[in-house]
């Protein structure tokens, strides 16, 4: 079903106050796939995601979901199709895991609607998918960083949207938890066909987990396509201003970027394969 | 869409049991608070220079003529007790709305100068302009809304930052209380009691004329806030998350601010800015009820309890009679100091 949804940006210009962050951006999100947005700090990645859930109205252009401008859609209707996990969501003091995950049901509830069985089932399914059922009655404050991130993803899952946007879902996590979160998102994509769009800092993890890469630079899309097409030495130089080597990842076959700093890079690796 | 709806019965069971347990805890606490409010309301009607048994009080409320009690209970104690409950509910509701919305216990209307401004406007109206009755209320409400709008505008920069709003609000409170002090210094002795009300809050000499507008505001604006319960709960997760959950953030915030400021202004116009009730009600309710859903109703009930208890203490615990606001002020100040000290220790912002 989810392949029916199309999400795109047309001539999108975004900014805060006097500052323009994104100018005339065009982007098409491939339905049913995992898209990763990469780019240097402050290149407008998060701003783009915020705009897609209508938190930030466009200066010009529009974001289209299934052909309709998201900023004109009723808020709850949009939130039943498109979910967003922001970079630093706030957990109220003492809130339990199940209660927090239940907040994801908000777009499915009216002012006077009582809690229904389907809400319980949705929360349970979200807990199950993120393997947090055994944490259900624990306060969120007491969880580890990795557990907490899974709980937030569970909240977004309880929302039962066919598209899910995530702003740096792996920040502040150690490497094993980063992989755990990305594996979970891949499971979701494969088992339910959920379209996933995520901003990621780690280029190599982005290249490994995404079907589609978008490299942004200074508010524009610099390159877009498969990881092999996008993650090249030229692209890394243009987007990050960094010299690098790109080789084939021996574990996944996807491109792997090795940064070249001013030190510790005396001899080019003999085994390097041009990307 | 139904692809996501698979969950084993055991997991559903865990969710249902947790939810039922939280709901039960919440209902018990709310019921106990409501009973406590009713009991203290009754006590306020019974005790005083003359004690009247519950039977006499009930007969007065039913409209019968009872020797002595009809005047003392019907004219003096009843409006006072009703206003204590109404003002407490208003202050509790409005306070917890602000604190929830701005995610900060310091962001209550009495800390950020909204109650103080209403009080200052009332004092100016009575002492300098010679107004009374509805005109005073109107002036108080206008000032409270104006100051709330001013604070909001000054604190607005790419959305409202809680800390900036609180600091600006504390400045506003200082300005408003200096206006009150000036008005007070100009007061003739006949205005002194009346003006003192606008500094600290007092239920002395409450009449039906003062009580009814506050009651109407509660009946009209209270339900408006209650319809925003879910939206306010979503706002606790941050503006971005709330927006992603389908909440219209700015609209919710505007509606909540206008309703809460209205409650504060009407209550303040009736009994003055009873110190720290808005500020204390939410955190006390949170302690009692735990993280089991919205604080609006429990905080309103705690607000009513605080005013009733403080008024009884102020009237009868000491040789001198103190206005209710002096008692709540003594209770609230240490908590304010504690909160500020804690935020400094943890290295956090306000």
mmCIF file with all atom_site columns, C-alpha atoms in Angstrom, chain A residues 63-207:
data_model
loop_
_atom_site.group_PDB
_atom_site.id
_atom_site.type_symbol
_atom_site.label_atom_id
_atom_site.label_alt_id
_atom_site.label_comp_id
_atom_site.label_asym_id
_atom_site.label_entity_id
_atom_site.label_seq_id
_atom_site.pdbx_PDB_ins_code
_atom_site.Cartn_x
_atom_site.Cartn_y
_atom_site.Cartn_z
_atom_site.occupancy
_atom_site.B_iso_or_equiv
_atom_site.pdbx_formal_charge
_atom_site.auth_seq_id
_atom_site.auth_comp_id
_atom_site.auth_asym_id
_atom_site.auth_atom_id
_atom_site.pdbx_PDB_model_num
ATOM 1   C CA . UNK A 1 63  ? 5.996   20.132 -0.183 1.00 0.00 ? 63  UNK A CA 1
ATOM 2   C CA . UNK A 1 64  ? 3.627   17.681 -1.831 1.00 0.00 ? 64  UNK A CA 1
ATOM 3   C CA . UNK A 1 65  ? 2.225   14.527 -0.281 1.00 0.00 ? 65  UNK A CA 1
ATOM 4   C CA . UNK A 1 66  ? 0.224   12.473 -2.769 1.00 0.00 ? 66  UNK A CA 1
ATOM 5   C CA . UNK A 1 67  ? -0.090  15.609 -4.883 1.00 0.00 ? 67  UNK A CA 1
ATOM 6   C CA . UNK A 1 68  ? -1.476  17.842 -2.097 1.00 0.00 ? 68  UNK A CA 1
ATOM 7   C CA . UNK A 1 69  ? 0.480   20.640 -0.415 1.00 0.00 ? 69  UNK A CA 1
ATOM 8   C CA . UNK A 1 70  ? 1.200   19.520 3.167  1.00 0.00 ? 70  UNK A CA 1
ATOM 9   C CA . UNK A 1 71  ? 0.886   23.058 4.531  1.00 0.00 ? 71  UNK A CA 1
ATOM 10  C CA . UNK A 1 72  ? -2.722  23.155 3.387  1.00 0.00 ? 72  UNK A CA 1
ATOM 11  C CA . UNK A 1 73  ? -3.658  19.725 4.754  1.00 0.00 ? 73  UNK A CA 1
ATOM 12  C CA . UNK A 1 74  ? -5.502  19.305 8.070  1.00 0.00 ? 74  UNK A CA 1
ATOM 13  C CA . UNK A 1 75  ? -2.813  18.687 10.719 1.00 0.00 ? 75  UNK A CA 1
ATOM 14  C CA . UNK A 1 76  ? -4.184  15.381 11.968 1.00 0.00 ? 76  UNK A CA 1
ATOM 15  C CA . UNK A 1 77  ? -4.828  13.978 8.525  1.00 0.00 ? 77  UNK A CA 1
ATOM 16  C CA . UNK A 1 78  ? -1.203  14.651 7.601  1.00 0.00 ? 78  UNK A CA 1
ATOM 17  C CA . UNK A 1 79  ? -0.018  13.107 10.874 1.00 0.00 ? 79  UNK A CA 1
ATOM 18  C CA . UNK A 1 80  ? -1.841  9.864  10.070 1.00 0.00 ? 80  UNK A CA 1
ATOM 19  C CA . UNK A 1 81  ? 0.242   9.430  6.907  1.00 0.00 ? 81  UNK A CA 1
ATOM 20  C CA . UNK A 1 82  ? 3.533   11.148 7.689  1.00 0.00 ? 82  UNK A CA 1
ATOM 21  C CA . UNK A 1 83  ? 5.418   10.805 10.982 1.00 0.00 ? 83  UNK A CA 1
ATOM 22  C CA . UNK A 1 84  ? 8.505   12.660 12.174 1.00 0.00 ? 84  UNK A CA 1
ATOM 23  C CA . UNK A 1 85  ? 10.915  11.865 14.957 1.00 0.00 ? 85  UNK A CA 1
ATOM 24  C CA . UNK A 1 86  ? 12.765  15.120 15.753 1.00 0.00 ? 86  UNK A CA 1
ATOM 25  C CA . UNK A 1 87  ? 16.390  15.251 16.771 1.00 0.00 ? 87  UNK A CA 1
ATOM 26  C CA . UNK A 1 88  ? 15.817  15.929 20.453 1.00 0.00 ? 88  UNK A CA 1
ATOM 27  C CA . UNK A 1 89  ? 12.285  15.111 21.571 1.00 0.00 ? 89  UNK A CA 1
ATOM 28  C CA . UNK A 1 90  ? 11.535  15.835 25.248 1.00 0.00 ? 90  UNK A CA 1
ATOM 29  C CA . UNK A 1 91  ? 10.286  13.139 27.617 1.00 0.00 ? 91  UNK A CA 1
ATOM 30  C CA . UNK A 1 92  ? 8.153   14.581 30.444 1.00 0.00 ? 92  UNK A CA 1
ATOM 31  C CA . UNK A 1 93  ? 9.560   13.801 33.894 1.00 0.00 ? 93  UNK A CA 1
ATOM 32  C CA . UNK A 1 94  ? 8.667   10.338 35.136 1.00 0.00 ? 94  UNK A CA 1
ATOM 33  C CA . UNK A 1 95  ? 6.550   9.316  32.134 1.00 0.00 ? 95  UNK A CA 1
ATOM 34  C CA . UNK A 1 96  ? 6.377   5.556  31.565 1.00 0.00 ? 96  UNK A CA 1
ATOM 35  C CA . UNK A 1 97  ? 7.363   3.928  28.282 1.00 0.00 ? 97  UNK A CA 1
ATOM 36  C CA . UNK A 1 98  ? 3.839   2.735  27.455 1.00 0.00 ? 98  UNK A CA 1
ATOM 37  C CA . UNK A 1 99  ? 2.378   6.161  28.230 1.00 0.00 ? 99  UNK A CA 1
ATOM 38  C CA . UNK A 1 100 ? 4.912   7.905  25.985 1.00 0.00 ? 100 UNK A CA 1
ATOM 39  C CA . UNK A 1 101 ? 4.373   5.448  23.145 1.00 0.00 ? 101 UNK A CA 1
ATOM 40  C CA . UNK A 1 102 ? 0.623   5.977  23.568 1.00 0.00 ? 102 UNK A CA 1
ATOM 41  C CA . UNK A 1 103 ? 1.088   9.681  22.767 1.00 0.00 ? 103 UNK A CA 1
ATOM 42  C CA . UNK A 1 104 ? 1.770   8.517  19.221 1.00 0.00 ? 104 UNK A CA 1
ATOM 43  C CA . UNK A 1 105 ? -1.945  7.770  18.960 1.00 0.00 ? 105 UNK A CA 1
ATOM 44  C CA . UNK A 1 106 ? -2.795  11.487 19.105 1.00 0.00 ? 106 UNK A CA 1
ATOM 45  C CA . UNK A 1 107 ? -3.565  11.939 15.384 1.00 0.00 ? 107 UNK A CA 1
ATOM 46  C CA . UNK A 1 108 ? -6.063  9.065  15.574 1.00 0.00 ? 108 UNK A CA 1
ATOM 47  C CA . UNK A 1 109 ? -7.966  10.569 18.504 1.00 0.00 ? 109 UNK A CA 1
ATOM 48  C CA . UNK A 1 110 ? -10.444 13.429 18.679 1.00 0.00 ? 110 UNK A CA 1
ATOM 49  C CA . UNK A 1 111 ? -10.968 15.792 21.607 1.00 0.00 ? 111 UNK A CA 1
ATOM 50  C CA . UNK A 1 112 ? -13.602 13.588 23.200 1.00 0.00 ? 112 UNK A CA 1
ATOM 51  C CA . UNK A 1 113 ? -12.627 10.184 21.804 1.00 0.00 ? 113 UNK A CA 1
ATOM 52  C CA . UNK A 1 114 ? -12.005 7.643  24.491 1.00 0.00 ? 114 UNK A CA 1
ATOM 53  C CA . UNK A 1 115 ? -9.010  5.309  24.371 1.00 0.00 ? 115 UNK A CA 1
ATOM 54  C CA . UNK A 1 116 ? -9.963  2.341  22.168 1.00 0.00 ? 116 UNK A CA 1
ATOM 55  C CA . UNK A 1 117 ? -8.819  -1.262 21.825 1.00 0.00 ? 117 UNK A CA 1
ATOM 56  C CA . UNK A 1 118 ? -7.143  -0.437 18.532 1.00 0.00 ? 118 UNK A CA 1
ATOM 57  C CA . UNK A 1 119 ? -5.012  2.108  20.378 1.00 0.00 ? 119 UNK A CA 1
ATOM 58  C CA . UNK A 1 120 ? -3.864  -0.576 22.815 1.00 0.00 ? 120 UNK A CA 1
ATOM 59  C CA . UNK A 1 121 ? -3.084  -2.917 19.931 1.00 0.00 ? 121 UNK A CA 1
ATOM 60  C CA . UNK A 1 122 ? -1.126  -0.212 18.081 1.00 0.00 ? 122 UNK A CA 1
ATOM 61  C CA . UNK A 1 123 ? 0.934   0.576  21.190 1.00 0.00 ? 123 UNK A CA 1
ATOM 62  C CA . UNK A 1 124 ? 1.580   -3.118 21.828 1.00 0.00 ? 124 UNK A CA 1
ATOM 63  C CA . UNK A 1 125 ? 2.617   -3.668 18.204 1.00 0.00 ? 125 UNK A CA 1
ATOM 64  C CA . UNK A 1 126 ? 4.991   -0.690 18.377 1.00 0.00 ? 126 UNK A CA 1
ATOM 65  C CA . UNK A 1 127 ? 6.546   -1.973 21.606 1.00 0.00 ? 127 UNK A CA 1
ATOM 66  C CA . UNK A 1 128 ? 6.874   -5.424 20.122 1.00 0.00 ? 128 UNK A CA 1
ATOM 67  C CA . UNK A 1 129 ? 8.522   -4.161 16.929 1.00 0.00 ? 129 UNK A CA 1
ATOM 68  C CA . UNK A 1 130 ? 11.101  -2.183 18.873 1.00 0.00 ? 130 UNK A CA 1
ATOM 69  C CA . UNK A 1 131 ? 11.586  -4.933 21.480 1.00 0.00 ? 131 UNK A CA 1
ATOM 70  C CA . UNK A 1 132 ? 10.585  -2.643 24.308 1.00 0.00 ? 132 UNK A CA 1
ATOM 71  C CA . UNK A 1 133 ? 7.562   -4.566 25.617 1.00 0.00 ? 133 UNK A CA 1
ATOM 72  C CA . UNK A 1 134 ? 9.427   -5.568 28.770 1.00 0.00 ? 134 UNK A CA 1
ATOM 73  C CA . UNK A 1 135 ? 10.193  -1.879 29.419 1.00 0.00 ? 135 UNK A CA 1
ATOM 74  C CA . UNK A 1 136 ? 6.513   -0.846 29.116 1.00 0.00 ? 136 UNK A CA 1
ATOM 75  C CA . UNK A 1 137 ? 6.020   0.154  32.764 1.00 0.00 ? 137 UNK A CA 1
ATOM 76  C CA . UNK A 1 138 ? 9.477   1.650  33.316 1.00 0.00 ? 138 UNK A CA 1
ATOM 77  C CA . UNK A 1 139 ? 10.018  5.435  33.482 1.00 0.00 ? 139 UNK A CA 1
ATOM 78  C CA . UNK A 1 140 ? 11.716  6.713  30.315 1.00 0.00 ? 140 UNK A CA 1
ATOM 79  C CA . UNK A 1 141 ? 14.214  8.710  32.465 1.00 0.00 ? 141 UNK A CA 1
ATOM 80  C CA . UNK A 1 142 ? 15.749  5.472  33.724 1.00 0.00 ? 142 UNK A CA 1
ATOM 81  C CA . UNK A 1 143 ? 16.526  3.950  30.335 1.00 0.00 ? 143 UNK A CA 1
ATOM 82  C CA . UNK A 1 144 ? 19.861  3.837  28.523 1.00 0.00 ? 144 UNK A CA 1
ATOM 83  C CA . UNK A 1 145 ? 20.369  5.995  25.437 1.00 0.00 ? 145 UNK A CA 1
ATOM 84  C CA . UNK A 1 146 ? 19.795  3.094  23.059 1.00 0.00 ? 146 UNK A CA 1
ATOM 85  C CA . UNK A 1 147 ? 16.644  1.945  24.841 1.00 0.00 ? 147 UNK A CA 1
ATOM 86  C CA . UNK A 1 148 ? 15.317  5.484  24.916 1.00 0.00 ? 148 UNK A CA 1
ATOM 87  C CA . UNK A 1 149 ? 15.820  5.925  21.181 1.00 0.00 ? 149 UNK A CA 1
ATOM 88  C CA . UNK A 1 150 ? 13.953  2.653  20.535 1.00 0.00 ? 150 UNK A CA 1
ATOM 89  C CA . UNK A 1 151 ? 11.100  3.940  22.700 1.00 0.00 ? 151 UNK A CA 1
ATOM 90  C CA . UNK A 1 152 ? 10.884  7.163  20.691 1.00 0.00 ? 152 UNK A CA 1
ATOM 91  C CA . UNK A 1 153 ? 10.830  5.149  17.491 1.00 0.00 ? 153 UNK A CA 1
ATOM 92  C CA . UNK A 1 154 ? 8.056   3.060  19.058 1.00 0.00 ? 154 UNK A CA 1
ATOM 93  C CA . UNK A 1 155 ? 6.088   6.262  19.643 1.00 0.00 ? 155 UNK A CA 1
ATOM 94  C CA . UNK A 1 156 ? 6.462   7.171  15.988 1.00 0.00 ? 156 UNK A CA 1
ATOM 95  C CA . UNK A 1 157 ? 5.408   3.610  15.038 1.00 0.00 ? 157 UNK A CA 1
ATOM 96  C CA . UNK A 1 158 ? 2.283   3.794  17.194 1.00 0.00 ? 158 UNK A CA 1
ATOM 97  C CA . UNK A 1 159 ? 1.315   6.689  14.973 1.00 0.00 ? 159 UNK A CA 1
ATOM 98  C CA . UNK A 1 160 ? 1.037   4.060  12.187 1.00 0.00 ? 160 UNK A CA 1
ATOM 99  C CA . UNK A 1 161 ? 2.167   6.256  9.352  1.00 0.00 ? 161 UNK A CA 1
ATOM 100 C CA . UNK A 1 162 ? 3.224   4.908  5.987  1.00 0.00 ? 162 UNK A CA 1
ATOM 101 C CA . UNK A 1 163 ? 6.027   7.446  5.794  1.00 0.00 ? 163 UNK A CA 1
ATOM 102 C CA . UNK A 1 164 ? 8.457   8.059  8.623  1.00 0.00 ? 164 UNK A CA 1
ATOM 103 C CA . UNK A 1 165 ? 10.988  10.886 8.774  1.00 0.00 ? 165 UNK A CA 1
ATOM 104 C CA . UNK A 1 166 ? 13.786  10.758 11.343 1.00 0.00 ? 166 UNK A CA 1
ATOM 105 C CA . UNK A 1 167 ? 16.202  13.562 12.195 1.00 0.00 ? 167 UNK A CA 1
ATOM 106 C CA . UNK A 1 168 ? 19.521  11.983 13.153 1.00 0.00 ? 168 UNK A CA 1
ATOM 107 C CA . UNK A 1 169 ? 18.067  8.940  14.895 1.00 0.00 ? 169 UNK A CA 1
ATOM 108 C CA . UNK A 1 170 ? 21.542  7.680  15.809 1.00 0.00 ? 170 UNK A CA 1
ATOM 109 C CA . UNK A 1 171 ? 23.006  10.803 17.437 1.00 0.00 ? 171 UNK A CA 1
ATOM 110 C CA . UNK A 1 172 ? 24.366  10.275 20.955 1.00 0.00 ? 172 UNK A CA 1
ATOM 111 C CA . UNK A 1 173 ? 24.305  6.491  20.492 1.00 0.00 ? 173 UNK A CA 1
ATOM 112 C CA . UNK A 1 174 ? 27.378  4.272  20.618 1.00 0.00 ? 174 UNK A CA 1
ATOM 113 C CA . UNK A 1 175 ? 28.157  2.286  17.504 1.00 0.00 ? 175 UNK A CA 1
ATOM 114 C CA . UNK A 1 176 ? 26.344  -0.905 18.500 1.00 0.00 ? 176 UNK A CA 1
ATOM 115 C CA . UNK A 1 177 ? 23.155  1.016  19.269 1.00 0.00 ? 177 UNK A CA 1
ATOM 116 C CA . UNK A 1 178 ? 23.493  2.956  16.009 1.00 0.00 ? 178 UNK A CA 1
ATOM 117 C CA . UNK A 1 179 ? 23.538  -0.299 14.075 1.00 0.00 ? 179 UNK A CA 1
ATOM 118 C CA . UNK A 1 180 ? 20.657  -1.648 16.182 1.00 0.00 ? 180 UNK A CA 1
ATOM 119 C CA . UNK A 1 181 ? 18.467  1.381  15.363 1.00 0.00 ? 181 UNK A CA 1
ATOM 120 C CA . UNK A 1 182 ? 19.302  1.247  11.647 1.00 0.00 ? 182 UNK A CA 1
ATOM 121 C CA . UNK A 1 183 ? 18.601  -2.499 11.543 1.00 0.00 ? 183 UNK A CA 1
ATOM 122 C CA . UNK A 1 184 ? 15.236  -1.834 13.172 1.00 0.00 ? 184 UNK A CA 1
ATOM 123 C CA . UNK A 1 185 ? 14.367  0.793  10.563 1.00 0.00 ? 185 UNK A CA 1
ATOM 124 C CA . UNK A 1 186 ? 15.402  -1.602 7.794  1.00 0.00 ? 186 UNK A CA 1
ATOM 125 C CA . UNK A 1 187 ? 13.126  -4.283 9.291  1.00 0.00 ? 187 UNK A CA 1
ATOM 126 C CA . UNK A 1 188 ? 10.255  -1.811 9.261  1.00 0.00 ? 188 UNK A CA 1
ATOM 127 C CA . UNK A 1 189 ? 10.909  -0.877 5.679  1.00 0.00 ? 189 UNK A CA 1
ATOM 128 C CA . UNK A 1 190 ? 11.126  -4.504 4.561  1.00 0.00 ? 190 UNK A CA 1
ATOM 129 C CA . UNK A 1 191 ? 8.237   -5.957 6.575  1.00 0.00 ? 191 UNK A CA 1
ATOM 130 C CA . UNK A 1 192 ? 5.719   -3.118 6.224  1.00 0.00 ? 192 UNK A CA 1
ATOM 131 C CA . UNK A 1 193 ? 6.966   -1.187 3.243  1.00 0.00 ? 193 UNK A CA 1
ATOM 132 C CA . UNK A 1 194 ? 7.265   1.996  5.351  1.00 0.00 ? 194 UNK A CA 1
ATOM 133 C CA . UNK A 1 195 ? 8.963   4.766  3.387  1.00 0.00 ? 195 UNK A CA 1
ATOM 134 C CA . UNK A 1 196 ? 11.829  6.050  5.511  1.00 0.00 ? 196 UNK A CA 1
ATOM 135 C CA . UNK A 1 197 ? 13.640  9.364  5.183  1.00 0.00 ? 197 UNK A CA 1
ATOM 136 C CA . UNK A 1 198 ? 16.418  10.012 7.670  1.00 0.00 ? 198 UNK A CA 1
ATOM 137 C CA . UNK A 1 199 ? 19.088  12.598 8.228  1.00 0.00 ? 199 UNK A CA 1
ATOM 138 C CA . UNK A 1 200 ? 22.337  10.831 9.110  1.00 0.00 ? 200 UNK A CA 1
ATOM 139 C CA . UNK A 1 201 ? 25.744  12.165 10.073 1.00 0.00 ? 201 UNK A CA 1
ATOM 140 C CA . UNK A 1 202 ? 27.725  9.000  9.425  1.00 0.00 ? 202 UNK A CA 1
ATOM 141 C CA . UNK A 1 203 ? 28.311  8.777  5.682  1.00 0.00 ? 203 UNK A CA 1
ATOM 142 C CA . UNK A 1 204 ? 29.338  5.143  5.781  1.00 0.00 ? 204 UNK A CA 1
ATOM 143 C CA . UNK A 1 205 ? 26.284  3.990  7.706  1.00 0.00 ? 205 UNK A CA 1
ATOM 144 C CA . UNK A 1 206 ? 24.130  6.112  5.395  1.00 0.00 ? 206 UNK A CA 1
ATOM 145 C CA . UNK A 1 207 ? 25.682  4.447  2.345  1.00 0.00 ? 207 UNK A CA 1
#
